Amino acid sequence: MLEGRPPKCFHVYNKTGIGTIGDKVLVAIKGQKKKAVIVGVKQKQAPLVPKFDSNNIVLI
């Protein structure tokens, strides 16, 4: 994300529809649909799981 807008998540592949660490998501990047995995989130996590200052994904 060095240039342009950040990716937008518009689908989470789980029953609840709320993404947490390790969930697969579908994101829109520069007008294209890409699959990704969530590797870090801002919200509070379980004990011993680090809290990040931004939401992070890795493209598959």
mmJSON file of the N, C-alpha and C atoms, coordinates in Angstrom:
{"data_MODEL":{"atom_site":{
"group_PDB":["ATOM","ATOM","ATOM","ATOM","ATOM","ATOM","ATOM","ATOM","ATOM","ATOM","ATOM","ATOM","ATOM","ATOM","ATOM","ATOM","ATOM","ATOM","ATOM","ATOM","ATOM","ATOM","ATOM","ATOM","ATOM","ATOM","ATOM","ATOM","ATOM","ATOM","ATOM","ATOM","ATOM","ATOM","ATOM","ATOM","ATOM","ATOM","ATOM","ATOM","ATOM","ATOM","ATOM","ATOM","ATOM","ATOM","ATOM","ATOM","ATOM","ATOM","ATOM","ATOM","ATOM","ATOM","ATOM","ATOM","ATOM","ATOM","ATOM","ATOM","ATOM","ATOM","ATOM","ATOM","ATOM","ATOM","ATOM","ATOM","ATOM","ATOM","ATOM","ATOM","ATOM","ATOM","ATOM","ATOM","ATOM","ATOM","ATOM","ATOM","ATOM","ATOM","ATOM","ATOM","ATOM","ATOM","ATOM","ATOM","ATOM","ATOM","ATOM","ATOM","ATOM","ATOM","ATOM","ATOM","ATOM","ATOM","ATOM","ATOM","ATOM","ATOM","ATOM","ATOM","ATOM","ATOM","ATOM","ATOM","ATOM","ATOM","ATOM","ATOM","ATOM","ATOM","ATOM","ATOM","ATOM","ATOM","ATOM","ATOM","ATOM","ATOM","ATOM","ATOM","ATOM","ATOM","ATOM","ATOM","ATOM","ATOM","ATOM","ATOM","ATOM","ATOM","ATOM","ATOM","ATOM","ATOM","ATOM","ATOM","ATOM","ATOM","ATOM","ATOM","ATOM","ATOM","ATOM","ATOM","ATOM","ATOM","ATOM","ATOM","ATOM","ATOM","ATOM","ATOM","ATOM","ATOM","ATOM","ATOM","ATOM","ATOM","ATOM","ATOM","ATOM","ATOM","ATOM","ATOM","ATOM","ATOM","ATOM","ATOM","ATOM","ATOM","ATOM","ATOM","ATOM","ATOM","ATOM","ATOM"],
"id":[1,2,3,4,5,6,7,8,9,10,11,12,13,14,15,16,17,18,19,20,21,22,23,24,25,26,27,28,29,30,31,32,33,34,35,36,37,38,39,40,41,42,43,44,45,46,47,48,49,50,51,52,53,54,55,56,57,58,59,60,61,62,63,64,65,66,67,68,69,70,71,72,73,74,75,76,77,78,79,80,81,82,83,84,85,86,87,88,89,90,91,92,93,94,95,96,97,98,99,100,101,102,103,104,105,106,107,108,109,110,111,112,113,114,115,116,117,118,119,120,121,122,123,124,125,126,127,128,129,130,131,132,133,134,135,136,137,138,139,140,141,142,143,144,145,146,147,148,149,150,151,152,153,154,155,156,157,158,159,160,161,162,163,164,165,166,167,168,169,170,171,172,173,174,175,176,177,178,179,180],
"type_symbol":["N","C","C","N","C","C","N","C","C","N","C","C","N","C","C","N","C","C","N","C","C","N","C","C","N","C","C","N","C","C","N","C","C","N","C","C","N","C","C","N","C","C","N","C","C","N","C","C","N","C","C","N","C","C","N","C","C","N","C","C","N","C","C","N","C","C","N","C","C","N","C","C","N","C","C","N","C","C","N","C","C","N","C","C","N","C","C","N","C","C","N","C","C","N","C","C","N","C","C","N","C","C","N","C","C","N","C","C","N","C","C","N","C","C","N","C","C","N","C","C","N","C","C","N","C","C","N","C","C","N","C","C","N","C","C","N","C","C","N","C","C","N","C","C","N","C","C","N","C","C","N","C","C","N","C","C","N","C","C","N","C","C","N","C","C","N","C","C","N","C","C","N","C","C","N","C","C","N","C","C"],
"label_atom_id":["N","CA","C","N","CA","C","N","CA","C","N","CA","C","N","CA","C","N","CA","C","N","CA","C","N","CA","C","N","CA","C","N","CA","C","N","CA","C","N","CA","C","N","CA","C","N","CA","C","N","CA","C","N","CA","C","N","CA","C","N","CA","C","N","CA","C","N","CA","C","N","CA","C","N","CA","C","N","CA","C","N","CA","C","N","CA","C","N","CA","C","N","CA","C","N","CA","C","N","CA","C","N","CA","C","N","CA","C","N","CA","C","N","CA","C","N","CA","C","N","CA","C","N","CA","C","N","CA","C","N","CA","C","N","CA","C","N","CA","C","N","CA","C","N","CA","C","N","CA","C","N","CA","C","N","CA","C","N","CA","C","N","CA","C","N","CA","C","N","CA","C","N","CA","C","N","CA","C","N","CA","C","N","CA","C","N","CA","C","N","CA","C","N","CA","C","N","CA","C","N","CA","C","N","CA","C","N","CA","C"],
"label_alt_id":[null,null,null,null,null,null,null,null,null,null,null,null,null,null,null,null,null,null,null,null,null,null,null,null,null,null,null,null,null,null,null,null,null,null,null,null,null,null,null,null,null,null,null,null,null,null,null,null,null,null,null,null,null,null,null,null,null,null,null,null,null,null,null,null,null,null,null,null,null,null,null,null,null,null,null,null,null,null,null,null,null,null,null,null,null,null,null,null,null,null,null,null,null,null,null,null,null,null,null,null,null,null,null,null,null,null,null,null,null,null,null,null,null,null,null,null,null,null,null,null,null,null,null,null,null,null,null,null,null,null,null,null,null,null,null,null,null,null,null,null,null,null,null,null,null,null,null,null,null,null,null,null,null,null,null,null,null,null,null,null,null,null,null,null,null,null,null,null,null,null,null,null,null,null,null,null,null,null,null,null],
"label_comp_id":["MET","MET","MET","LEU","LEU","LEU","GLU","GLU","GLU","GLY","GLY","GLY","ARG","ARG","ARG","PRO","PRO","PRO","PRO","PRO","PRO","LYS","LYS","LYS","CYS","CYS","CYS","PHE","PHE","PHE","HIS","HIS","HIS","VAL","VAL","VAL","TYR","TYR","TYR","ASN","ASN","ASN","LYS","LYS","LYS","THR","THR","THR","GLY","GLY","GLY","ILE","ILE","ILE","GLY","GLY","GLY","THR","THR","THR","ILE","ILE","ILE","GLY","GLY","GLY","ASP","ASP","ASP","LYS","LYS","LYS","VAL","VAL","VAL","LEU","LEU","LEU","VAL","VAL","VAL","ALA","ALA","ALA","ILE","ILE","ILE","LYS","LYS","LYS","GLY","GLY","GLY","GLN","GLN","GLN","LYS","LYS","LYS","LYS","LYS","LYS","LYS","LYS","LYS","ALA","ALA","ALA","VAL","VAL","VAL","ILE","ILE","ILE","VAL","VAL","VAL","GLY","GLY","GLY","VAL","VAL","VAL","LYS","LYS","LYS","GLN","GLN","GLN","LYS","LYS","LYS","GLN","GLN","GLN","ALA","ALA","ALA","PRO","PRO","PRO","LEU","LEU","LEU","VAL","VAL","VAL","PRO","PRO","PRO","LYS","LYS","LYS","PHE","PHE","PHE","ASP","ASP","ASP","SER","SER","SER","ASN","ASN","ASN","ASN","ASN","ASN","ILE","ILE","ILE","VAL","VAL","VAL","LEU","LEU","LEU","ILE","ILE","ILE"],
"label_asym_id":["A","A","A","A","A","A","A","A","A","A","A","A","A","A","A","A","A","A","A","A","A","A","A","A","A","A","A","A","A","A","A","A","A","A","A","A","A","A","A","A","A","A","A","A","A","A","A","A","A","A","A","A","A","A","A","A","A","A","A","A","A","A","A","A","A","A","A","A","A","A","A","A","A","A","A","A","A","A","A","A","A","A","A","A","A","A","A","A","A","A","A","A","A","A","A","A","A","A","A","A","A","A","A","A","A","A","A","A","A","A","A","A","A","A","A","A","A","A","A","A","A","A","A","A","A","A","A","A","A","A","A","A","A","A","A","A","A","A","A","A","A","A","A","A","A","A","A","A","A","A","A","A","A","A","A","A","A","A","A","A","A","A","A","A","A","A","A","A","A","A","A","A","A","A","A","A","A","A","A","A"],
"label_entity_id":["1","1","1","1","1","1","1","1","1","1","1","1","1","1","1","1","1","1","1","1","1","1","1","1","1","1","1","1","1","1","1","1","1","1","1","1","1","1","1","1","1","1","1","1","1","1","1","1","1","1","1","1","1","1","1","1","1","1","1","1","1","1","1","1","1","1","1","1","1","1","1","1","1","1","1","1","1","1","1","1","1","1","1","1","1","1","1","1","1","1","1","1","1","1","1","1","1","1","1","1","1","1","1","1","1","1","1","1","1","1","1","1","1","1","1","1","1","1","1","1","1","1","1","1","1","1","1","1","1","1","1","1","1","1","1","1","1","1","1","1","1","1","1","1","1","1","1","1","1","1","1","1","1","1","1","1","1","1","1","1","1","1","1","1","1","1","1","1","1","1","1","1","1","1","1","1","1","1","1","1"],
"label_seq_id":[1,1,1,2,2,2,3,3,3,4,4,4,5,5,5,6,6,6,7,7,7,8,8,8,9,9,9,10,10,10,11,11,11,12,12,12,13,13,13,14,14,14,15,15,15,16,16,16,17,17,17,18,18,18,19,19,19,20,20,20,21,21,21,22,22,22,23,23,23,24,24,24,25,25,25,26,26,26,27,27,27,28,28,28,29,29,29,30,30,30,31,31,31,32,32,32,33,33,33,34,34,34,35,35,35,36,36,36,37,37,37,38,38,38,39,39,39,40,40,40,41,41,41,42,42,42,43,43,43,44,44,44,45,45,45,46,46,46,47,47,47,48,48,48,49,49,49,50,50,50,51,51,51,52,52,52,53,53,53,54,54,54,55,55,55,56,56,56,57,57,57,58,58,58,59,59,59,60,60,60],
"pdbx_PDB_ins_code":[null,null,null,null,null,null,null,null,null,null,null,null,null,null,null,null,null,null,null,null,null,null,null,null,null,null,null,null,null,null,null,null,null,null,null,null,null,null,null,null,null,null,null,null,null,null,null,null,null,null,null,null,null,null,null,null,null,null,null,null,null,null,null,null,null,null,null,null,null,null,null,null,null,null,null,null,null,null,null,null,null,null,null,null,null,null,null,null,null,null,null,null,null,null,null,null,null,null,null,null,null,null,null,null,null,null,null,null,null,null,null,null,null,null,null,null,null,null,null,null,null,null,null,null,null,null,null,null,null,null,null,null,null,null,null,null,null,null,null,null,null,null,null,null,null,null,null,null,null,null,null,null,null,null,null,null,null,null,null,null,null,null,null,null,null,null,null,null,null,null,null,null,null,null,null,null,null,null,null,null],
"Cartn_x":[0.82,0.0,0.871,1.926,2.776,2.145,1.246,0.584,-0.905,-1.732,-3.165,-3.901,-5.116,-5.98,-5.706,-6.047,-5.882,-6.928,-6.673,-7.649,-8.924,-10.06,-11.347,-11.817,-12.085,-12.588,-14.103,-14.636,-16.084,-16.704,-15.907,-16.483,-15.532,-16.083,-15.3,-15.808,-14.887,-15.26,-15.384,-16.403,-16.746,-18.227,-18.728,-20.165,-20.609,-19.746,-20.158,-20.091,-19.21,-19.061,-18.162,-17.524,-16.593,-15.203,-14.268,-12.93,-12.036,-11.32,-10.304,-9.026,-7.991,-6.706,-6.859,-6.354,-6.388,-7.552,-8.518,-9.678,-9.33,-9.956,-9.804,-10.831,-10.416,-11.293,-11.149,-12.145,-12.11,-11.991,-10.97,-10.715,-10.714,-10.974,-10.91,-9.66,-8.794,-7.565,-7.457,-7.47,-7.352,-8.359,-9.598,-10.663,-10.654,-9.792,-9.728,-10.077,-10.66,-10.965,-9.797,-9.343,-8.23,-8.586,-8.061,-8.234,-7.047,-7.302,-6.257,-6.54,-5.545,-5.669,-5.363,-6.168,-5.949,-4.825,-3.796,-2.668,-2.527,-3.285,-3.231,-4.417,-4.997,-6.154,-5.959,-6.673,-6.59,-7.32,-8.444,-9.285,-8.599,-9.075,-8.496,-8.599,-7.518,-7.46,-7.403,-7.301,-7.156,-5.818,-5.662,-4.388,-3.22,-2.076,-0.829,-0.875,-1.921,-1.984,-1.733,-0.726,-0.388,-1.485,-1.592,-2.523,-1.726,-2.211,-1.504,-2.09,-1.327,-1.822,-2.57,-2.601,-3.372,-3.842,-4.863,-5.336,-4.432,-3.984,-3.016,-3.52,-3.281,-3.639,-2.452,-2.472,-1.485,-2.26,-1.927,-2.613,-2.204,-3.177,-2.889,-2.832],
"Cartn_y":[-1.177,0.0,1.25,1.248,2.423,3.525,3.17,4.176,3.865,4.886,4.684,4.442,3.948,3.711,2.342,2.173,0.859,-0.119,-1.424,-2.42,-2.378,-2.689,-2.726,-4.175,-4.617,-5.972,-5.95,-6.825,-6.835,-8.214,-9.236,-10.539,-11.297,-11.925,-12.751,-14.176,-15.112,-16.51,-17.241,-16.89,-17.651,-17.449,-18.163,-18.129,-16.818,-16.192,-14.99,-13.731,-13.696,-12.505,-11.447,-11.78,-10.868,-11.481,-10.736,-11.266,-11.176,-12.26,-12.283,-12.858,-12.984,-13.466,-14.875,-15.067,-16.367,-16.568,-15.651,-15.79,-15.379,-16.055,-15.68,-14.603,-13.621,-12.518,-12.249,-11.575,-11.132,-9.616,-9.081,-7.645,-7.072,-5.773,-5.058,-4.189,-4.408,-3.641,-3.149,-1.835,-1.216,-1.784,-1.994,-2.467,-3.954,-4.713,-6.162,-6.842,-8.038,-8.837,-9.773,-9.804,-10.658,-11.349,-12.557,-13.26,-12.949,-12.911,-12.58,-13.284,-13.278,-13.828,-12.704,-12.595,-11.582,-12.056,-11.219,-11.588,-10.689,-9.602,-8.724,-7.781,-7.558,-6.668,-5.701,-4.57,-3.554,-3.969,-4.669,-4.948,-5.884,-5.876,-6.685,-8.17,-8.921,-10.336,-11.166,-12.484,-13.397,-13.126,-13.603,-13.416,-13.995,-13.339,-13.724,-13.573,-12.95,-12.633,-11.135,-10.732,-9.308,-8.449,-7.212,-6.229,-5.307,-5.07,-4.263,-2.857,-1.919,-0.554,-0.348,-1.377,-1.312,-2.718,-2.804,-4.095,-4.537,-5.797,-6.282,-7.539,-7.611,-8.795,-9.211,-10.482,-11.007,-11.588,-11.157,-11.659,-13.098,-13.901,-15.291,-15.366],
"Cartn_z":[0.0,0.0,0.0,-0.742,-0.811,-1.635,-2.526,-3.345,-3.429,-3.586,-3.754,-2.452,-2.604,-1.456,-0.836,0.45,1.077,0.549,0.656,0.201,1.046,0.418,1.113,1.217,2.428,2.649,2.48,1.61,1.432,1.612,1.967,2.287,3.197,4.251,5.169,5.046,4.84,4.645,5.982,6.77,7.97,8.271,9.261,9.546,10.185,10.975,11.696,10.842,9.852,9.024,9.63,10.767,11.424,11.339,10.793,10.575,11.796,12.09,13.134,12.53,13.32,12.818,12.25,11.035,10.382,9.437,9.408,8.522,7.096,6.137,4.736,4.413,3.616,3.227,1.739,1.181,-0.206,-0.177,-0.854,-0.823,-2.228,-2.318,-3.592,-3.579,-4.584,-4.715,-6.148,-6.334,-7.657,-8.65,-8.203,-9.074,-9.318,-8.649,-8.809,-7.499,-7.589,-6.411,-6.137,-4.879,-4.473,-3.172,-2.964,-1.698,-0.799,0.509,1.473,2.797,3.674,5.021,6.004,7.048,8.077,8.995,9.171,10.02,11.251,11.324,12.486,12.491,13.663,13.781,14.947,14.888,15.936,17.21,17.044,18.203,19.195,20.424,21.488,21.141,21.382,21.059,22.334,22.147,23.272,23.973,25.196,25.892,25.091,25.164,24.487,22.973,22.429,20.998,20.876,20.093,20.035,19.414,19.885,19.331,18.412,17.205,16.223,16.165,15.627,15.488,14.18,13.309,12.068,11.711,10.87,10.386,9.242,9.271,8.298,7.6,6.275,5.501,4.647,4.222,3.286,2.114,0.895,-0.297,-0.571,-1.038,-1.413,-2.92],
"occupancy":[1.0,1.0,1.0,1.0,1.0,1.0,1.0,1.0,1.0,1.0,1.0,1.0,1.0,1.0,1.0,1.0,1.0,1.0,1.0,1.0,1.0,1.0,1.0,1.0,1.0,1.0,1.0,1.0,1.0,1.0,1.0,1.0,1.0,1.0,1.0,1.0,1.0,1.0,1.0,1.0,1.0,1.0,1.0,1.0,1.0,1.0,1.0,1.0,1.0,1.0,1.0,1.0,1.0,1.0,1.0,1.0,1.0,1.0,1.0,1.0,1.0,1.0,1.0,1.0,1.0,1.0,1.0,1.0,1.0,1.0,1.0,1.0,1.0,1.0,1.0,1.0,1.0,1.0,1.0,1.0,1.0,1.0,1.0,1.0,1.0,1.0,1.0,1.0,1.0,1.0,1.0,1.0,1.0,1.0,1.0,1.0,1.0,1.0,1.0,1.0,1.0,1.0,1.0,1.0,1.0,1.0,1.0,1.0,1.0,1.0,1.0,1.0,1.0,1.0,1.0,1.0,1.0,1.0,1.0,1.0,1.0,1.0,1.0,1.0,1.0,1.0,1.0,1.0,1.0,1.0,1.0,1.0,1.0,1.0,1.0,1.0,1.0,1.0,1.0,1.0,1.0,1.0,1.0,1.0,1.0,1.0,1.0,1.0,1.0,1.0,1.0,1.0,1.0,1.0,1.0,1.0,1.0,1.0,1.0,1.0,1.0,1.0,1.0,1.0,1.0,1.0,1.0,1.0,1.0,1.0,1.0,1.0,1.0,1.0,1.0,1.0,1.0,1.0,1.0,1.0],
"B_iso_or_equiv":[0.0,0.0,0.0,0.0,0.0,0.0,0.0,0.0,0.0,0.0,0.0,0.0,0.0,0.0,0.0,0.0,0.0,0.0,0.0,0.0,0.0,0.0,0.0,0.0,0.0,0.0,0.0,0.0,0.0,0.0,0.0,0.0,0.0,0.0,0.0,0.0,0.0,0.0,0.0,0.0,0.0,0.0,0.0,0.0,0.0,0.0,0.0,0.0,0.0,0.0,0.0,0.0,0.0,0.0,0.0,0.0,0.0,0.0,0.0,0.0,0.0,0.0,0.0,0.0,0.0,0.0,0.0,0.0,0.0,0.0,0.0,0.0,0.0,0.0,0.0,0.0,0.0,0.0,0.0,0.0,0.0,0.0,0.0,0.0,0.0,0.0,0.0,0.0,0.0,0.0,0.0,0.0,0.0,0.0,0.0,0.0,0.0,0.0,0.0,0.0,0.0,0.0,0.0,0.0,0.0,0.0,0.0,0.0,0.0,0.0,0.0,0.0,0.0,0.0,0.0,0.0,0.0,0.0,0.0,0.0,0.0,0.0,0.0,0.0,0.0,0.0,0.0,0.0,0.0,0.0,0.0,0.0,0.0,0.0,0.0,0.0,0.0,0.0,0.0,0.0,0.0,0.0,0.0,0.0,0.0,0.0,0.0,0.0,0.0,0.0,0.0,0.0,0.0,0.0,0.0,0.0,0.0,0.0,0.0,0.0,0.0,0.0,0.0,0.0,0.0,0.0,0.0,0.0,0.0,0.0,0.0,0.0,0.0,0.0,0.0,0.0,0.0,0.0,0.0,0.0],
"pdbx_formal_charge":[null,null,null,null,null,null,null,null,null,null,null,null,null,null,null,null,null,null,null,null,null,null,null,null,null,null,null,null,null,null,null,null,null,null,null,null,null,null,null,null,null,null,null,null,null,null,null,null,null,null,null,null,null,null,null,null,null,null,null,null,null,null,null,null,null,null,null,null,null,null,null,null,null,null,null,null,null,null,null,null,null,null,null,null,null,null,null,null,null,null,null,null,null,null,null,null,null,null,null,null,null,null,null,null,null,null,null,null,null,null,null,null,null,null,null,null,null,null,null,null,null,null,null,null,null,null,null,null,null,null,null,null,null,null,null,null,null,null,null,null,null,null,null,null,null,null,null,null,null,null,null,null,null,null,null,null,null,null,null,null,null,null,null,null,null,null,null,null,null,null,null,null,null,null,null,null,null,null,null,null],
"auth_seq_id":[1,1,1,2,2,2,3,3,3,4,4,4,5,5,5,6,6,6,7,7,7,8,8,8,9,9,9,10,10,10,11,11,11,12,12,12,13,13,13,14,14,14,15,15,15,16,16,16,17,17,17,18,18,18,19,19,19,20,20,20,21,21,21,22,22,22,23,23,23,24,24,24,25,25,25,26,26,26,27,27,27,28,28,28,29,29,29,30,30,30,31,31,31,32,32,32,33,33,33,34,34,34,35,35,35,36,36,36,37,37,37,38,38,38,39,39,39,40,40,40,41,41,41,42,42,42,43,43,43,44,44,44,45,45,45,46,46,46,47,47,47,48,48,48,49,49,49,50,50,50,51,51,51,52,52,52,53,53,53,54,54,54,55,55,55,56,56,56,57,57,57,58,58,58,59,59,59,60,60,60],
"auth_comp_id":["MET","MET","MET","LEU","LEU","LEU","GLU","GLU","GLU","GLY","GLY","GLY","ARG","ARG","ARG","PRO","PRO","PRO","PRO","PRO","PRO","LYS","LYS","LYS","CYS","CYS","CYS","PHE","PHE","PHE","HIS","HIS","HIS","VAL","VAL","VAL","TYR","TYR","TYR","ASN","ASN","ASN","LYS","LYS","LYS","THR","THR","THR","GLY","GLY","GLY","ILE","ILE","ILE","GLY","GLY","GLY","THR","THR","THR","ILE","ILE","ILE","GLY","GLY","GLY","ASP","ASP","ASP","LYS","LYS","LYS","VAL","VAL","VAL","LEU","LEU","LEU","VAL","VAL","VAL","ALA","ALA","ALA","ILE","ILE","ILE","LYS","LYS","LYS","GLY","GLY","GLY","GLN","GLN","GLN","LYS","LYS","LYS","LYS","LYS","LYS","LYS","LYS","LYS","ALA","ALA","ALA","VAL","VAL","VAL","ILE","ILE","ILE","VAL","VAL","VAL","GLY","GLY","GLY","VAL","VAL","VAL","LYS","LYS","LYS","GLN","GLN","GLN","LYS","LYS","LYS","GLN","GLN","GLN","ALA","ALA","ALA","PRO","PRO","PRO","LEU","LEU","LEU","VAL","VAL","VAL","PRO","PRO","PRO","LYS","LYS","LYS","PHE","PHE","PHE","ASP","ASP","ASP","SER","SER","SER","ASN","ASN","ASN","ASN","ASN","ASN","ILE","ILE","ILE","VAL","VAL","VAL","LEU","LEU","LEU","ILE","ILE","ILE"],
"auth_asym_id":["A","A","A","A","A","A","A","A","A","A","A","A","A","A","A","A","A","A","A","A","A","A","A","A","A","A","A","A","A","A","A","A","A","A","A","A","A","A","A","A","A","A","A","A","A","A","A","A","A","A","A","A","A","A","A","A","A","A","A","A","A","A","A","A","A","A","A","A","A","A","A","A","A","A","A","A","A","A","A","A","A","A","A","A","A","A","A","A","A","A","A","A","A","A","A","A","A","A","A","A","A","A","A","A","A","A","A","A","A","A","A","A","A","A","A","A","A","A","A","A","A","A","A","A","A","A","A","A","A","A","A","A","A","A","A","A","A","A","A","A","A","A","A","A","A","A","A","A","A","A","A","A","A","A","A","A","A","A","A","A","A","A","A","A","A","A","A","A","A","A","A","A","A","A","A","A","A","A","A","A"],
"auth_atom_id":["N","CA","C","N","CA","C","N","CA","C","N","CA","C","N","CA","C","N","CA","C","N","CA","C","N","CA","C","N","CA","C","N","CA","C","N","CA","C","N","CA","C","N","CA","C","N","CA","C","N","CA","C","N","CA","C","N","CA","C","N","CA","C","N","CA","C","N","CA","C","N","CA","C","N","CA","C","N","CA","C","N","CA","C","N","CA","C","N","CA","C","N","CA","C","N","CA","C","N","CA","C","N","CA","C","N","CA","C","N","CA","C","N","CA","C","N","CA","C","N","CA","C","N","CA","C","N","CA","C","N","CA","C","N","CA","C","N","CA","C","N","CA","C","N","CA","C","N","CA","C","N","CA","C","N","CA","C","N","CA","C","N","CA","C","N","CA","C","N","CA","C","N","CA","C","N","CA","C","N","CA","C","N","CA","C","N","CA","C","N","CA","C","N","CA","C","N","CA","C","N","CA","C","N","CA","C","N","CA","C"],
"pdbx_PDB_model_num":[1,1,1,1,1,1,1,1,1,1,1,1,1,1,1,1,1,1,1,1,1,1,1,1,1,1,1,1,1,1,1,1,1,1,1,1,1,1,1,1,1,1,1,1,1,1,1,1,1,1,1,1,1,1,1,1,1,1,1,1,1,1,1,1,1,1,1,1,1,1,1,1,1,1,1,1,1,1,1,1,1,1,1,1,1,1,1,1,1,1,1,1,1,1,1,1,1,1,1,1,1,1,1,1,1,1,1,1,1,1,1,1,1,1,1,1,1,1,1,1,1,1,1,1,1,1,1,1,1,1,1,1,1,1,1,1,1,1,1,1,1,1,1,1,1,1,1,1,1,1,1,1,1,1,1,1,1,1,1,1,1,1,1,1,1,1,1,1,1,1,1,1,1,1,1,1,1,1,1,1]
}}}
